[in-house]
CSV table of C-alpha atoms in Angstrom, one decimal:
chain,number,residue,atom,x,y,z
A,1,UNK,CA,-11.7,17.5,186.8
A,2,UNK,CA,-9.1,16.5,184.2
A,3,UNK,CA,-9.6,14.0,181.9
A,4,UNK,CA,-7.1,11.2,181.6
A,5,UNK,CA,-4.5,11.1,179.0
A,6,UNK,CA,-5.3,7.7,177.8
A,7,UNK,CA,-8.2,9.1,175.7
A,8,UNK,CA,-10.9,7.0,177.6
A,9,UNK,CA,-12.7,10.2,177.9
A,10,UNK,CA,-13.0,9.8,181.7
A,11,UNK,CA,-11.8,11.6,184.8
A,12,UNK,CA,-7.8,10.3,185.3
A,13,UNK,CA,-8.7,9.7,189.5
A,14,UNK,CA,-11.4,7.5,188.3
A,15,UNK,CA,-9.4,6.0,185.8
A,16,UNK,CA,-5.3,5.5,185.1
A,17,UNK,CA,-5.0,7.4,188.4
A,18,UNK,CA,-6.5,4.5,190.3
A,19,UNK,CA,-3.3,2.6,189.2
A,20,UNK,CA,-0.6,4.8,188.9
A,21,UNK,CA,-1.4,7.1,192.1
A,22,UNK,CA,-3.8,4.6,194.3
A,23,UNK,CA,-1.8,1.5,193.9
A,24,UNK,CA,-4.5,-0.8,192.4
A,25,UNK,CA,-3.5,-3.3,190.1
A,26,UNK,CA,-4.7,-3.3,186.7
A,27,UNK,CA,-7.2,-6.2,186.1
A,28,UNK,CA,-7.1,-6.4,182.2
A,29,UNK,CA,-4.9,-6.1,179.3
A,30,UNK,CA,-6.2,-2.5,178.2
A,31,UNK,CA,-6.4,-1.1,182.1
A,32,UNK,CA,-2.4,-2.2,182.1
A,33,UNK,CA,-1.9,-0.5,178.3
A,34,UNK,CA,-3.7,2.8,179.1
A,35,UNK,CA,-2.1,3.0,182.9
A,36,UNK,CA,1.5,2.4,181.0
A,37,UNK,CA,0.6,4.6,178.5
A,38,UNK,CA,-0.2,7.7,181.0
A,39,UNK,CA,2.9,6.9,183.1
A,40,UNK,CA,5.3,7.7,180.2
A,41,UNK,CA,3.4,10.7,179.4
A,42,UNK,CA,4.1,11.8,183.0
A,43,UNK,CA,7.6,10.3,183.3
A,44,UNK,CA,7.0,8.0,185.8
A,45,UNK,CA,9.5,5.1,185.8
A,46,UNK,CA,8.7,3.2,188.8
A,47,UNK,CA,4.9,3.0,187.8
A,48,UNK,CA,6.8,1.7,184.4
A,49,UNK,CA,9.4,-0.8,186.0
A,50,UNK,CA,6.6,-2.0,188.4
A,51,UNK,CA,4.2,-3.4,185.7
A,52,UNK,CA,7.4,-5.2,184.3
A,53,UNK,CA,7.8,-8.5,184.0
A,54,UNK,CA,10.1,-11.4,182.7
A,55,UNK,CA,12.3,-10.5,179.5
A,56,UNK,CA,11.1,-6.8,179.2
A,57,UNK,CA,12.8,-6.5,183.0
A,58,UNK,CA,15.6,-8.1,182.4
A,59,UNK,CA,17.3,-5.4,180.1
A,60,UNK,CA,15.3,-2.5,181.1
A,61,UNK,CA,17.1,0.7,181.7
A,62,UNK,CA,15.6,3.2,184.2
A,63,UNK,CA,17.8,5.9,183.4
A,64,UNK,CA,17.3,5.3,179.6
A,65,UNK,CA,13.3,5.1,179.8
A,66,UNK,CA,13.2,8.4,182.1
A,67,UNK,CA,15.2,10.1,179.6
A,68,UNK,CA,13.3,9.0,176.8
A,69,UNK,CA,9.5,9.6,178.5
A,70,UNK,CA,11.0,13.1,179.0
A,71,UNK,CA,11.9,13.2,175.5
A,72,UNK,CA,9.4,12.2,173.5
A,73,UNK,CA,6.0,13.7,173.1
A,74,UNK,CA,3.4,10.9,173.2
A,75,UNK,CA,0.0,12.3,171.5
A,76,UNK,CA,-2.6,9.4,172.0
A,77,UNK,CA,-3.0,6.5,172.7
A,78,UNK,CA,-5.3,3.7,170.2
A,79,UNK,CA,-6.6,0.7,171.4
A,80,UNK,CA,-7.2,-1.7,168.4
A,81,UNK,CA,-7.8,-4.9,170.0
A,82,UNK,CA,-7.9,-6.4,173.3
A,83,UNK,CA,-8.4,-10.0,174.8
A,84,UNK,CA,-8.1,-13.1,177.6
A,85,UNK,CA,-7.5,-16.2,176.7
A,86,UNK,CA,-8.2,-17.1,179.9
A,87,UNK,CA,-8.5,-15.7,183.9
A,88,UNK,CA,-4.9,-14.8,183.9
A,89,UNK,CA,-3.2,-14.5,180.4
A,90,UNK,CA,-4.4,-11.6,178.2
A,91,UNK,CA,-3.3,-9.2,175.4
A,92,UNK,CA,-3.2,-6.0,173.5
A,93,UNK,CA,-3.0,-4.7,169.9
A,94,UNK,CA,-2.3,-1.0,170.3
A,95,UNK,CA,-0.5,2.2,168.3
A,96,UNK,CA,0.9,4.8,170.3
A,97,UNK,CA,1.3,8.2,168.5
């Protein structure tokens, strides 16, 4: 039993695992946060470049964010705020430390 990195307190199969090892999709703006979150921790690009979209894609560098995610040491993740404004556009206010 390991508890996931995103600090929700619950088992990481049961929780960011479902996402970045199972393949599900996120389904709200904190699930995507916390799931991104875990896969820098872990270094995991693709899960990163997957859950990309529009702009951010457009000048993302895999090579840059895998050496970065190996570089940094991400200590926890805060979720300060998190809402839909309607069945397919939501959004975050987070700190990473």
């Amino acid at each position: 039993y390991m508890l996931c990195p995103c600090g929700s307190k619950s088992n990481y199969i049961k929780c960011c695992g479902l996402f970045i090892d199972k393949g599900l999709l996120p389904t709200t703006p904190e699930k995507l946060m916390r799931s991104r979150y875990v896969a820098y921790t872990k270094a995991n690009i693709d899960y990163i470049a997957k859950t990309m979209k529009g702009k951010a894609l457009k000048n993302f560098d895999y090579y840059d964010a895998k050496k970065w995610a190996r570089e940094v040491t991400l200590v926890r993740l805060s979720i300060l705020k998190s809402w839909m404004n309607n069945d397919t556009v939501g959004f975050i206010e987070f700190k990473v430390y």
